[in-house]
PDB file of C-alpha atoms in Angstrom:
ATOM      1  CA  MET W 190       0.107  -0.116  -0.163  1.00  0.00           C
ATOM      2  CA  ALA W 191       1.438   3.268  -1.019  1.00  0.00           C
ATOM      3  CA  GLY W 192       2.186   5.542   2.140  1.00  0.00           C
ATOM      4  CA  GLY W 193       1.301   2.638   4.433  1.00  0.00           C
ATOM      5  CA  VAL W 194       3.577   1.018   7.109  1.00  0.00           C
ATOM      6  CA  ARG W 195       5.384  -2.261   5.419  1.00  0.00           C
ATOM      7  CA  ARG W 196       5.133  -5.126   7.874  1.00  0.00           C
ATOM      8  CA  LYS W 197       8.049  -6.911   8.271  1.00  0.00           C
ATOM      9  CA  SER W 198       7.925 -10.400   7.469  1.00  0.00           C
ATOM     10  CA  PRO W 199       8.217 -13.065  10.260  1.00  0.00           C
ATOM     11  CA  SER W 200      11.788 -14.595  10.311  1.00  0.00           C
ATOM     12  CA  SER W 201      12.183 -18.169  10.359  1.00  0.00           C
ATOM     13  CA  PRO W 202      13.807 -19.759  13.472  1.00  0.00           C
ATOM     14  CA  SER W 203      17.527 -20.510  13.571  1.00  0.00           C
ATOM     15  CA  PRO W 204      18.734 -24.177  13.348  1.00  0.00           C
ATOM     16  CA  LEU W 205      19.991 -23.702  17.038  1.00  0.00           C
ATOM     17  CA  TRP W 206      17.207 -22.543  18.318  1.00  0.00           C
ATOM     18  CA  GLY W 207      15.186 -25.384  16.534  1.00  0.00           C
ATOM     19  CA  LYS W 208      17.393 -27.928  18.019  1.00  0.00           C
ATOM     20  CA  LEU W 209      16.819 -26.490  21.760  1.00  0.00           C
ATOM     21  CA  HIS W 210      13.295 -26.192  21.154  1.00  0.00           C
ATOM     22  CA  THR W 211      13.244 -29.928  20.246  1.00  0.00           C
ATOM     23  CA  LEU W 212      15.740 -30.806  23.004  1.00  0.00           C
ATOM     24  CA  TRP W 213      13.555 -29.126  25.757  1.00  0.00           C
ATOM     25  CA  GLN W 214      10.244 -30.870  24.117  1.00  0.00           C
ATOM     26  CA  ASP W 215      12.002 -34.370  24.609  1.00  0.00           C
ATOM     27  CA  LYS W 216      13.819 -33.257  28.057  1.00  0.00           C
ATOM     28  CA  HIS W 217      11.946 -36.480  29.518  1.00  0.00           C
ATOM     29  CA  LEU W 218      13.413 -38.737  26.988  1.00  0.00           C
ATOM     30  CA  VAL W 219      17.278 -37.174  26.857  1.00  0.00           C
ATOM     31  CA  LEU W 220      18.510 -40.158  28.710  1.00  0.00           C
ATOM     32  CA  PHE W 221      16.501 -42.733  26.674  1.00  0.00           C
ATOM     33  CA  LYS W 222      17.028 -41.824  23.072  1.00  0.00           C
ATOM     34  CA  THR W 223      20.266 -42.366  21.117  1.00  0.00           C
ATOM     35  CA  GLU W 224      19.925 -39.410  18.790  1.00  0.00           C
ATOM     36  CA  TYR W 225      21.094 -37.457  22.688  1.00  0.00           C
ATOM     37  CA  THR W 226      23.848 -39.996  23.428  1.00  0.00           C
ATOM     38  CA  LEU W 227      26.453 -37.169  21.859  1.00  0.00           C
ATOM     39  CA  LEU W 228      25.228 -34.820  24.043  1.00  0.00           C
ATOM     40  CA  VAL W 229      24.945 -36.887  27.428  1.00  0.00           C
ATOM     41  CA  VAL W 230      28.386 -38.392  26.964  1.00  0.00           C
ATOM     42  CA  SER W 231      30.002 -34.584  26.412  1.00  0.00           C
ATOM     43  CA  ILE W 232      28.637 -33.651  29.827  1.00  0.00           C
ATOM     44  CA  LEU W 233      29.652 -36.898  31.617  1.00  0.00           C
ATOM     45  CA  TRP W 234      32.992 -36.481  30.187  1.00  0.00           C
ATOM     46  CA  LEU W 235      33.404 -33.114  31.285  1.00  0.00           C
ATOM     47  CA  LEU W 236      31.996 -34.270  34.657  1.00  0.00           C
ATOM     48  CA  GLU W 237      34.795 -36.763  34.656  1.00  0.00           C
ATOM     49  CA  ILE W 238      37.503 -34.200  34.351  1.00  0.00           C
ATOM     50  CA  GLY W 239      36.258 -32.614  37.836  1.00  0.00           C
ATOM     51  CA  ILE W 240      35.474 -35.826  39.420  1.00  0.00           C
ATOM     52  CA  ASN W 241      38.980 -37.058  38.744  1.00  0.00           C
ATOM     53  CA  VAL W 242      40.423 -33.898  40.145  1.00  0.00           C
ATOM     54  CA  TRP W 243      38.526 -34.074  43.315  1.00  0.00           C
ATOM     55  CA  VAL W 244      39.400 -37.797  43.930  1.00  0.00           C
ATOM     56  CA  ILE W 245      43.332 -37.012  43.425  1.00  0.00           C
ATOM     57  CA  GLN W 246      43.180 -33.751  45.655  1.00  0.00           C
ATOM     58  CA  LYS W 247      40.703 -35.551  48.517  1.00  0.00           C
ATOM     59  CA  VAL W 248      40.985 -39.305  48.570  1.00  0.00           C
ATOM     60  CA  ALA W 249      44.162 -40.820  49.814  1.00  0.00           C
ATOM     61  CA  TYR W 250      46.589 -42.668  47.312  1.00  0.00           C
ATOM     62  CA  THR W 251      47.064 -46.049  47.868  1.00  0.00           C
ATOM     63  CA  GLU W 252      50.590 -47.844  47.441  1.00  0.00           C
ATOM     64  CA  ILE W 253      50.324 -51.130  45.911  1.00  0.00           C
ATOM     65  CA  ASP W 254      52.277 -51.476  43.109  1.00  0.00           C
ATOM     66  CA  TRP W 255      53.739 -48.145  41.551  1.00  0.00           C
ATOM     67  CA  LYS W 256      56.808 -48.569  43.632  1.00  0.00           C
ATOM     68  CA  ALA W 257      57.476 -52.092  42.597  1.00  0.00           C
ATOM     69  CA  TYR W 258      57.134 -50.895  38.959  1.00  0.00           C
ATOM     70  CA  MET W 259      59.514 -48.420  39.352  1.00  0.00           C
ATOM     71  CA  ASP W 260      62.217 -50.714  40.943  1.00  0.00           C
ATOM     72  CA  GLU W 261      61.536 -53.026  38.030  1.00  0.00           C
ATOM     73  CA  VAL W 262      62.371 -50.504  35.211  1.00  0.00           C
ATOM     74  CA  GLU W 263      65.231 -49.062  37.125  1.00  0.00           C
ATOM     75  CA  GLY W 264      66.640 -52.464  36.872  1.00  0.00           C
ATOM     76  CA  VAL W 265      66.578 -52.474  33.277  1.00  0.00           C
ATOM     77  CA  ILE W 266      67.667 -48.710  33.392  1.00  0.00           C
ATOM     78  CA  ASN W 267      70.727 -50.025  35.096  1.00  0.00           C
ATOM     79  CA  GLY W 268      71.563 -52.394  32.545  1.00  0.00           C
ATOM     80  CA  THR W 269      70.054 -55.604  33.615  1.00  0.00           C
ATOM     81  CA  TYR W 270      67.902 -57.622  30.805  1.00  0.00           C
ATOM     82  CA  ASP W 271      67.965 -60.881  32.156  1.00  0.00           C
ATOM     83  CA  TYR W 272      64.053 -61.165  33.267  1.00  0.00           C
ATOM     84  CA  THR W 273      64.997 -63.341  35.826  1.00  0.00           C
ATOM     85  CA  GLN W 274      66.817 -60.766  37.663  1.00  0.00           C
ATOM     86  CA  LEU W 275      64.368 -58.074  37.280  1.00  0.00           C
ATOM     87  CA  LYS W 276      62.067 -57.705  40.617  1.00  0.00           C
ATOM     88  CA  GLY W 277      60.188 -55.363  42.926  1.00  0.00           C
ATOM     89  CA  ASP W 278      58.784 -55.218  46.165  1.00  0.00           C
ATOM     90  CA  THR W 279      55.862 -57.373  45.335  1.00  0.00           C
ATOM     91  CA  GLY W 280      58.032 -59.940  43.899  1.00  0.00           C
ATOM     92  CA  PRO W 281      59.682 -60.411  40.406  1.00  0.00           C
ATOM     93  CA  LEU W 282      58.873 -58.742  37.105  1.00  0.00           C
ATOM     94  CA  VAL W 283      56.151 -60.750  35.483  1.00  0.00           C
ATOM     95  CA  TYR W 284      55.220 -58.429  32.548  1.00  0.00           C
ATOM     96  CA  PRO W 285      55.996 -58.124  29.045  1.00  0.00           C
ATOM     97  CA  ALA W 286      58.509 -55.807  27.222  1.00  0.00           C
ATOM     98  CA  GLY W 287      55.854 -53.098  26.510  1.00  0.00           C
ATOM     99  CA  PHE W 288      55.090 -52.733  30.276  1.00  0.00           C
ATOM    100  CA  VAL W 289      59.208 -52.164  30.977  1.00  0.00           C
ATOM    101  CA  TYR W 290      59.297 -49.215  27.959  1.00  0.00           C
ATOM    102  CA  PHE W 291      55.904 -47.397  28.883  1.00  0.00           C
ATOM    103  CA  PHE W 292      56.727 -47.267  32.709  1.00  0.00           C
ATOM    104  CA  THR W 293      60.335 -46.184  31.983  1.00  0.00           C
ATOM    105  CA  ALA W 294      58.996 -43.368  30.371  1.00  0.00           C
ATOM    106  CA  LEU W 295      56.869 -42.653  33.393  1.00  0.00           C
ATOM    107  CA  TYR W 296      59.714 -43.196  35.272  1.00  0.00           C
ATOM    108  CA  TYR W 297      61.458 -40.301  33.952  1.00  0.00           C
ATOM    109  CA  ILE W 298      58.346 -38.278  33.583  1.00  0.00           C
ATOM    110  CA  THR W 299      57.565 -38.187  37.510  1.00  0.00           C
ATOM    111  CA  SER W 300      61.121 -37.726  38.848  1.00  0.00           C
ATOM    112  CA  HIS W 301      62.001 -41.293  39.118  1.00  0.00           C
ATOM    113  CA  GLY W 302      58.584 -42.340  40.401  1.00  0.00           C
ATOM    114  CA  VAL W 303      58.671 -40.040  43.223  1.00  0.00           C
ATOM    115  CA  ASN W 304      56.336 -37.345  41.869  1.00  0.00           C
ATOM    116  CA  ILE W 305      53.018 -39.818  42.399  1.00  0.00           C
ATOM    117  CA  ARG W 306      50.916 -36.810  42.518  1.00  0.00           C
ATOM    118  CA  LEU W 307      52.020 -36.130  38.598  1.00  0.00           C
ATOM    119  CA  GLY W 308      51.708 -39.731  37.946  1.00  0.00           C
ATOM    120  CA  GLN W 309      48.143 -39.702  38.881  1.00  0.00           C
ATOM    121  CA  TYR W 310      47.034 -36.771  36.977  1.00  0.00           C
ATOM    122  CA  LEU W 311      48.558 -38.667  34.035  1.00  0.00           C
ATOM    123  CA  PHE W 312      46.630 -41.531  34.992  1.00  0.00           C
ATOM    124  CA  ALA W 313      43.582 -39.448  34.648  1.00  0.00           C
ATOM    125  CA  VAL W 314      44.524 -38.429  31.417  1.00  0.00           C
ATOM    126  CA  PHE W 315      44.794 -42.145  30.489  1.00  0.00           C
ATOM    127  CA  TYR W 316      41.323 -42.748  31.991  1.00  0.00           C
ATOM    128  CA  LEU W 317      39.841 -39.750  30.045  1.00  0.00           C
ATOM    129  CA  ILE W 318      41.302 -41.157  26.935  1.00  0.00           C
ATOM    130  CA  THR W 319      39.770 -44.636  27.651  1.00  0.00           C
ATOM    131  CA  LEU W 320      36.281 -43.262  28.474  1.00  0.00           C
ATOM    132  CA  LEU W 321      36.057 -41.605  25.056  1.00  0.00           C
ATOM    133  CA  LEU W 322      37.245 -44.840  23.257  1.00  0.00           C
ATOM    134  CA  VAL W 323      34.642 -46.849  25.264  1.00  0.00           C
ATOM    135  CA  PHE W 324      32.049 -44.051  24.648  1.00  0.00           C
ATOM    136  CA  ARG W 325      32.980 -44.258  20.988  1.00  0.00           C
ATOM    137  CA  ILE W 326      32.346 -47.812  20.792  1.00  0.00           C
ATOM    138  CA  TYR W 327      28.897 -47.926  22.399  1.00  0.00           C
ATOM    139  CA  TYR W 328      28.231 -44.993  20.510  1.00  0.00           C
ATOM    140  CA  ARG W 329      28.792 -46.733  17.120  1.00  0.00           C
ATOM    141  CA  THR W 330      26.112 -49.504  18.123  1.00  0.00           C
ATOM    142  CA  LYS W 331      23.130 -46.946  18.082  1.00  0.00           C
ATOM    143  CA  LYS W 332      21.417 -49.238  20.496  1.00  0.00           C
ATOM    144  CA  VAL W 333      22.800 -47.982  23.867  1.00  0.00           C
ATOM    145  CA  PRO W 334      20.441 -45.698  25.748  1.00  0.00           C
ATOM    146  CA  PRO W 335      22.247 -42.804  27.195  1.00  0.00           C
ATOM    147  CA  TYR W 336      21.454 -43.264  30.560  1.00  0.00           C
ATOM    148  CA  VAL W 337      23.759 -46.442  30.513  1.00  0.00           C
ATOM    149  CA  PHE W 338      26.853 -44.052  29.986  1.00  0.00           C
ATOM    150  CA  PHE W 339      26.672 -42.973  33.856  1.00  0.00           C
ATOM    151  CA  PHE W 340      26.748 -46.371  35.111  1.00  0.00           C
ATOM    152  CA  VAL W 341      30.155 -46.807  32.783  1.00  0.00           C
ATOM    153  CA  CYS W 342      31.818 -44.009  34.329  1.00  0.00           C
ATOM    154  CA  CYS W 343      30.422 -41.750  37.070  1.00  0.00           C
ATOM    155  CA  ALA W 344      28.966 -44.412  39.158  1.00  0.00           C
ATOM    156  CA  SER W 345      31.806 -46.439  39.527  1.00  0.00           C
ATOM    157  CA  TYR W 346      34.339 -45.881  42.431  1.00  0.00           C
ATOM    158  CA  ARG W 347      36.352 -48.949  41.422  1.00  0.00           C
ATOM    159  CA  ILE W 348      37.362 -47.905  37.943  1.00  0.00           C
ATOM    160  CA  HIS W 349      38.260 -44.426  39.414  1.00  0.00           C
ATOM    161  CA  SER W 350      40.580 -46.387  42.156  1.00  0.00           C
ATOM    162  CA  ILE W 351      42.263 -48.511  39.892  1.00  0.00           C
ATOM    163  CA  PHE W 352      43.240 -45.669  37.608  1.00  0.00           C
ATOM    164  CA  VAL W 353      44.080 -42.537  39.701  1.00  0.00           C
ATOM    165  CA  LEU W 354      44.642 -44.077  42.994  1.00  0.00           C
ATOM    166  CA  ARG W 355      46.427 -47.182  42.290  1.00  0.00           C
ATOM    167  CA  LEU W 356      48.288 -46.427  39.277  1.00  0.00           C
ATOM    168  CA  PHE W 357      48.132 -50.130  37.976  1.00  0.00           C
ATOM    169  CA  ASN W 358      49.627 -51.257  34.378  1.00  0.00           C
ATOM    170  CA  ASP W 359      45.801 -52.293  33.699  1.00  0.00           C
ATOM    171  CA  PRO W 360      44.646 -48.991  32.814  1.00  0.00           C
ATOM    172  CA  VAL W 361      47.343 -48.554  30.155  1.00  0.00           C
ATOM    173  CA  ALA W 362      46.933 -51.948  28.648  1.00  0.00           C
ATOM    174  CA  MET W 363      42.927 -51.255  28.333  1.00  0.00           C
ATOM    175  CA  MET W 364      43.455 -47.987  26.819  1.00  0.00           C
ATOM    176  CA  LEU W 365      45.503 -49.400  24.217  1.00  0.00           C
ATOM    177  CA  LEU W 366      42.898 -52.231  23.768  1.00  0.00           C
ATOM    178  CA  PHE W 367      40.101 -50.096  23.092  1.00  0.00           C
ATOM    179  CA  ALA W 368      41.851 -48.024  20.906  1.00  0.00           C
ATOM    180  CA  ALA W 369      42.317 -51.240  18.774  1.00  0.00           C
ATOM    181  CA  VAL W 370      39.095 -51.974  18.666  1.00  0.00           C
ATOM    182  CA  ASN W 371      37.927 -48.432  17.693  1.00  0.00           C
ATOM    183  CA  LEU W 372      40.335 -49.204  14.925  1.00  0.00           C
ATOM    184  CA  PHE W 373      38.966 -52.556  13.920  1.00  0.00           C
ATOM    185  CA  ILE W 374      35.411 -50.861  13.705  1.00  0.00           C
ATOM    186  CA  ASP W 375      36.837 -48.207  11.290  1.00  0.00           C
ATOM    187  CA  GLY W 376      38.305 -50.998   9.323  1.00  0.00           C
ATOM    188  CA  TYR W 377      42.112 -50.231   9.850  1.00  0.00           C
ATOM    189  CA  TRP W 378      42.669 -54.044  10.632  1.00  0.00           C
ATOM    190  CA  ILE W 379      46.526 -53.694  10.280  1.00  0.00           C
ATOM    191  CA  LEU W 380      46.894 -50.536  12.661  1.00  0.00           C
ATOM    192  CA  GLY W 381      44.689 -52.299  15.040  1.00  0.00           C
ATOM    193  CA  CYS W 382      46.375 -55.535  15.058  1.00  0.00           C
ATOM    194  CA  GLY W 383      49.768 -53.579  15.840  1.00  0.00           C
ATOM    195  CA  LEU W 384      48.041 -51.516  18.573  1.00  0.00           C
ATOM    196  CA  TYR W 385      46.356 -54.870  20.011  1.00  0.00           C
ATOM    197  CA  SER W 386      49.784 -56.275  20.300  1.00  0.00           C
ATOM    198  CA  LEU W 387      50.978 -53.298  22.048  1.00  0.00           C
ATOM    199  CA  ALA W 388      48.158 -53.533  24.485  1.00  0.00           C
ATOM    200  CA  VAL W 389      49.177 -57.472  25.014  1.00  0.00           C
ATOM    201  CA  SER W 390      52.834 -56.123  25.885  1.00  0.00           C
ATOM    202  CA  VAL W 391      51.720 -54.254  28.583  1.00  0.00           C
ATOM    203  CA  LYS W 392      49.872 -56.825  30.019  1.00  0.00           C
ATOM    204  CA  MET W 393      49.136 -60.464  29.189  1.00  0.00           C
ATOM    205  CA  ASN W 394      45.706 -60.611  30.347  1.00  0.00           C
ATOM    206  CA  VAL W 395      44.601 -58.851  27.004  1.00  0.00           C
ATOM    207  CA  LEU W 396      45.361 -62.251  25.458  1.00  0.00           C
ATOM    208  CA  LEU W 397      41.700 -63.033  26.688  1.00  0.00           C
ATOM    209  CA  PHE W 398      40.594 -60.933  23.698  1.00  0.00           C
ATOM    210  CA  ALA W 399      42.469 -63.026  21.127  1.00  0.00           C
ATOM    211  CA  PRO W 400      39.880 -65.637  20.282  1.00  0.00           C
ATOM    212  CA  GLY W 401      37.301 -62.762  19.601  1.00  0.00           C
ATOM    213  CA  LEU W 402      39.643 -60.850  17.654  1.00  0.00           C
ATOM    214  CA  LEU W 403      40.849 -64.074  15.573  1.00  0.00           C
ATOM    215  CA  PHE W 404      37.131 -64.954  14.670  1.00  0.00           C
ATOM    216  CA  LEU W 405      36.686 -61.806  13.068  1.00  0.00           C
ATOM    217  CA  LEU W 406      40.095 -61.652  11.231  1.00  0.00           C
ATOM    218  CA  VAL W 407      39.105 -65.228   9.703  1.00  0.00           C
ATOM    219  CA  SER W 408      35.406 -64.028   9.104  1.00  0.00           C
ATOM    220  CA  GLU W 409      36.790 -60.741   7.468  1.00  0.00           C
ATOM    221  CA  PHE W 410      39.846 -62.090   5.648  1.00  0.00           C
ATOM    222  CA  GLY W 411      39.576 -65.988   5.646  1.00  0.00           C
ATOM    223  CA  LEU W 412      42.014 -68.252   7.029  1.00  0.00           C
ATOM    224  CA  ILE W 413      45.135 -67.437   4.549  1.00  0.00           C
ATOM    225  CA  GLY W 414      44.348 -63.404   4.716  1.00  0.00           C
ATOM    226  CA  THR W 415      44.615 -63.887   8.540  1.00  0.00           C
ATOM    227  CA  ILE W 416      47.955 -65.146   8.576  1.00  0.00           C
ATOM    228  CA  PRO W 417      49.862 -61.645   7.556  1.00  0.00           C
ATOM    229  CA  LYS W 418      47.849 -60.050  10.592  1.00  0.00           C
ATOM    230  CA  LEU W 419      48.983 -62.535  13.083  1.00  0.00           C
ATOM    231  CA  SER W 420      52.577 -62.242  12.036  1.00  0.00           C
ATOM    232  CA  LEU W 421      52.588 -58.573  12.746  1.00  0.00           C
ATOM    233  CA  CYS W 422      50.992 -59.275  16.294  1.00  0.00           C
ATOM    234  CA  ALA W 423      54.022 -61.847  16.628  1.00  0.00           C
ATOM    235  CA  GLY W 424      56.337 -59.292  15.146  1.00  0.00           C
ATOM    236  CA  VAL W 425      55.580 -56.746  17.735  1.00  0.00           C
ATOM    237  CA  GLN W 426      56.059 -58.764  20.321  1.00  0.00           C
ATOM    238  CA  LEU W 427      59.469 -60.382  19.220  1.00  0.00           C
ATOM    239  CA  LEU W 428      60.616 -56.611  18.373  1.00  0.00           C
ATOM    240  CA  LEU W 429      59.775 -55.507  21.693  1.00  0.00           C
ATOM    241  CA  GLY W 430      61.325 -58.239  23.544  1.00  0.00           C
ATOM    242  CA  LEU W 431      64.292 -58.697  21.607  1.00  0.00           C
ATOM    243  CA  PRO W 432      66.829 -56.944  24.076  1.00  0.00           C
ATOM    244  CA  PHE W 433      65.538 -59.556  26.653  1.00  0.00           C
ATOM    245  CA  LEU W 434      65.080 -62.304  24.325  1.00  0.00           C
ATOM    246  CA  LEU W 435      69.037 -61.920  23.351  1.00  0.00           C
ATOM    247  CA  GLU W 436      70.019 -62.088  26.968  1.00  0.00           C
ATOM    248  CA  ASN W 437      67.779 -64.909  28.381  1.00  0.00           C
ATOM    249  CA  PRO W 438      64.971 -66.274  26.113  1.00  0.00           C
ATOM    250  CA  ILE W 439      63.643 -68.884  28.521  1.00  0.00           C
ATOM    251  CA  GLY W 440      63.776 -66.465  31.367  1.00  0.00           C
ATOM    252  CA  TYR W 441      61.867 -63.670  29.368  1.00  0.00           C
ATOM    253  CA  LEU W 442      59.270 -65.985  28.011  1.00  0.00           C
ATOM    254  CA  SER W 443      58.728 -67.982  31.342  1.00  0.00           C
ATOM    255  CA  ARG W 444      58.353 -64.812  33.473  1.00  0.00           C
ATOM    256  CA  ALA W 445      56.534 -62.310  31.008  1.00  0.00           C
ATOM    257  CA  PHE W 446      53.961 -65.062  29.877  1.00  0.00           C
ATOM    258  CA  ASP W 447      53.849 -67.239  32.411  1.00  0.00           C
ATOM    259  CA  LEU W 448      50.067 -68.857  32.260  1.00  0.00           C
ATOM    260  CA  GLY W 449      50.660 -71.030  35.182  1.00  0.00           C
ATOM    261  CA  ARG W 450      51.155 -68.155  37.783  1.00  0.00           C
ATOM    262  CA  GLN W 451      48.999 -68.236  40.758  1.00  0.00           C
ATOM    263  CA  PHE W 452      46.999 -64.962  41.445  1.00  0.00           C
ATOM    264  CA  MET W 453      47.295 -64.422  45.297  1.00  0.00           C
ATOM    265  CA  PHE W 454      43.761 -64.270  47.317  1.00  0.00           C
ATOM    266  CA  LYS W 455      44.324 -61.530  49.109  1.00  0.00           C
ATOM    267  CA  TRP W 456      44.383 -59.196  45.981  1.00  0.00           C
ATOM    268  CA  THR W 457      41.198 -60.481  44.620  1.00  0.00           C
ATOM    269  CA  VAL W 458      37.996 -58.399  44.506  1.00  0.00           C
ATOM    270  CA  ASN W 459      35.625 -60.336  42.233  1.00  0.00           C
ATOM    271  CA  TRP W 460      35.987 -63.543  44.100  1.00  0.00           C
ATOM    272  CA  ARG W 461      36.348 -62.466  47.796  1.00  0.00           C
ATOM    273  CA  PHE W 462      32.954 -64.315  48.720  1.00  0.00           C
ATOM    274  CA  LEU W 463      35.007 -67.479  47.922  1.00  0.00           C
ATOM    275  CA  PRO W 464      37.423 -69.291  50.476  1.00  0.00           C
ATOM    276  CA  GLU W 465      40.817 -69.333  49.951  1.00  0.00           C
ATOM    277  CA  TRP W 466      41.219 -72.884  49.514  1.00  0.00           C
ATOM    278  CA  LEU W 467      38.578 -72.880  46.427  1.00  0.00           C
ATOM    279  CA  PHE W 468      39.634 -69.726  45.019  1.00  0.00           C
ATOM    280  CA  LEU W 469      43.260 -71.568  44.929  1.00  0.00           C
ATOM    281  CA  ASN W 470      42.086 -74.699  43.821  1.00  0.00           C
ATOM    282  CA  ARG W 471      43.590 -75.581  40.123  1.00  0.00           C
ATOM    283  CA  TYR W 472      40.412 -77.413  39.340  1.00  0.00           C
ATOM    284  CA  PHE W 473      38.314 -74.263  40.250  1.00  0.00           C
ATOM    285  CA  HIS W 474      40.742 -72.584  37.509  1.00  0.00           C
ATOM    286  CA  LEU W 475      39.957 -75.131  34.831  1.00  0.00           C
ATOM    287  CA  LEU W 476      36.614 -74.900  35.412  1.00  0.00           C
ATOM    288  CA  LEU W 477      36.529 -70.900  34.990  1.00  0.00           C
ATOM    289  CA  LEU W 478      38.590 -71.549  31.816  1.00  0.00           C
ATOM    290  CA  ALA W 479      35.928 -74.241  30.458  1.00  0.00           C
ATOM    291  CA  ALA W 480      33.505 -71.799  31.109  1.00  0.00           C
ATOM    292  CA  HIS W 481      34.786 -68.750  29.209  1.00  0.00           C
ATOM    293  CA  LEU W 482      35.856 -71.196  26.174  1.00  0.00           C
ATOM    294  CA  LEU W 483      32.345 -72.654  26.143  1.00  0.00           C
ATOM    295  CA  THR W 484      30.655 -68.866  26.196  1.00  0.00           C
ATOM    296  CA  LEU W 485      33.175 -67.881  23.313  1.00  0.00           C
ATOM    297  CA  LEU W 486      31.968 -70.957  21.345  1.00  0.00           C
ATOM    298  CA  LEU W 487      28.320 -70.167  22.158  1.00  0.00           C
ATOM    299  CA  PHE W 488      28.469 -66.635  21.144  1.00  0.00           C
ATOM    300  CA  ALA W 489      30.388 -67.572  17.934  1.00  0.00           C
ATOM    301  CA  LEU W 490      27.882 -69.990  17.028  1.00  0.00           C
ATOM    302  CA  HIS W 491      24.685 -68.120  17.856  1.00  0.00           C
ATOM    303  CA  ARG W 492      25.428 -64.273  18.167  1.00  0.00           C
ATOM    304  CA  TRP W 493      28.744 -63.309  15.935  1.00  0.00           C
ATOM    305  CA  LYS W 494      27.598 -64.268  12.597  1.00  0.00           C
ATOM    306  CA  ARG W 495      23.948 -63.533  12.879  1.00  0.00           C
TER     307      ARG W 495
END
């Protein structure tokens, strides 16, 4: 209209506003709908930074293996490559060569193992990296509701204890393992196998994942195509262990990969409810191994190839 006041056309809402509006409408479903997983895990991960700082500052550190680790790698630094001669406060060195290299680096970073508080913060970083890797694995499935991630991290006192109050080698091994799993998911099988072997070189218990990995490799590449991947895993172990193998091959293999080593009852958590005589019984160990192998077989037959 001539001479009239021109009305402004209503502007369309911005994409950000639209997302926020949808989020507010679905607020009661945020913990249950998988499309909000990234939002929830981001909040949890940021909360974990504060939680780890609080735990380190407020909860007393418990010395169990750290000093023994430092004694063991110090022996290597001083020129001892015979595994049968390497030991710490808690006994002989019983971890593969990757453990020695990784904890030698920590030995120097923490002023010969004395600066434990710095070590705790380094393990907090390992924890946060591991958490991201685990979150990504579950996120890729598109099946895990967001509320589950709270129980994966914030609700667990034990996981914080293992990482930042005990400084065990388990966190390092599992961080490398979950990194390998992420590489497998993305199709980087060679890099994944190399990283998996590195995880085994830090702690032998990562071998428990070997049957599942072998099944995946054979399914993906066939028997012949799997051989180079297994050769890579073996090559990593050989390369890392070479200085110790040249000095005393039997000593290295018997200590680093001792499949018959007895776990002490006083250190168990999961089996504390058992009497000690049963926990130490070899038949009980064989029963657990048989149950593990049977479970793997059932998964292979009924789940993994669905």
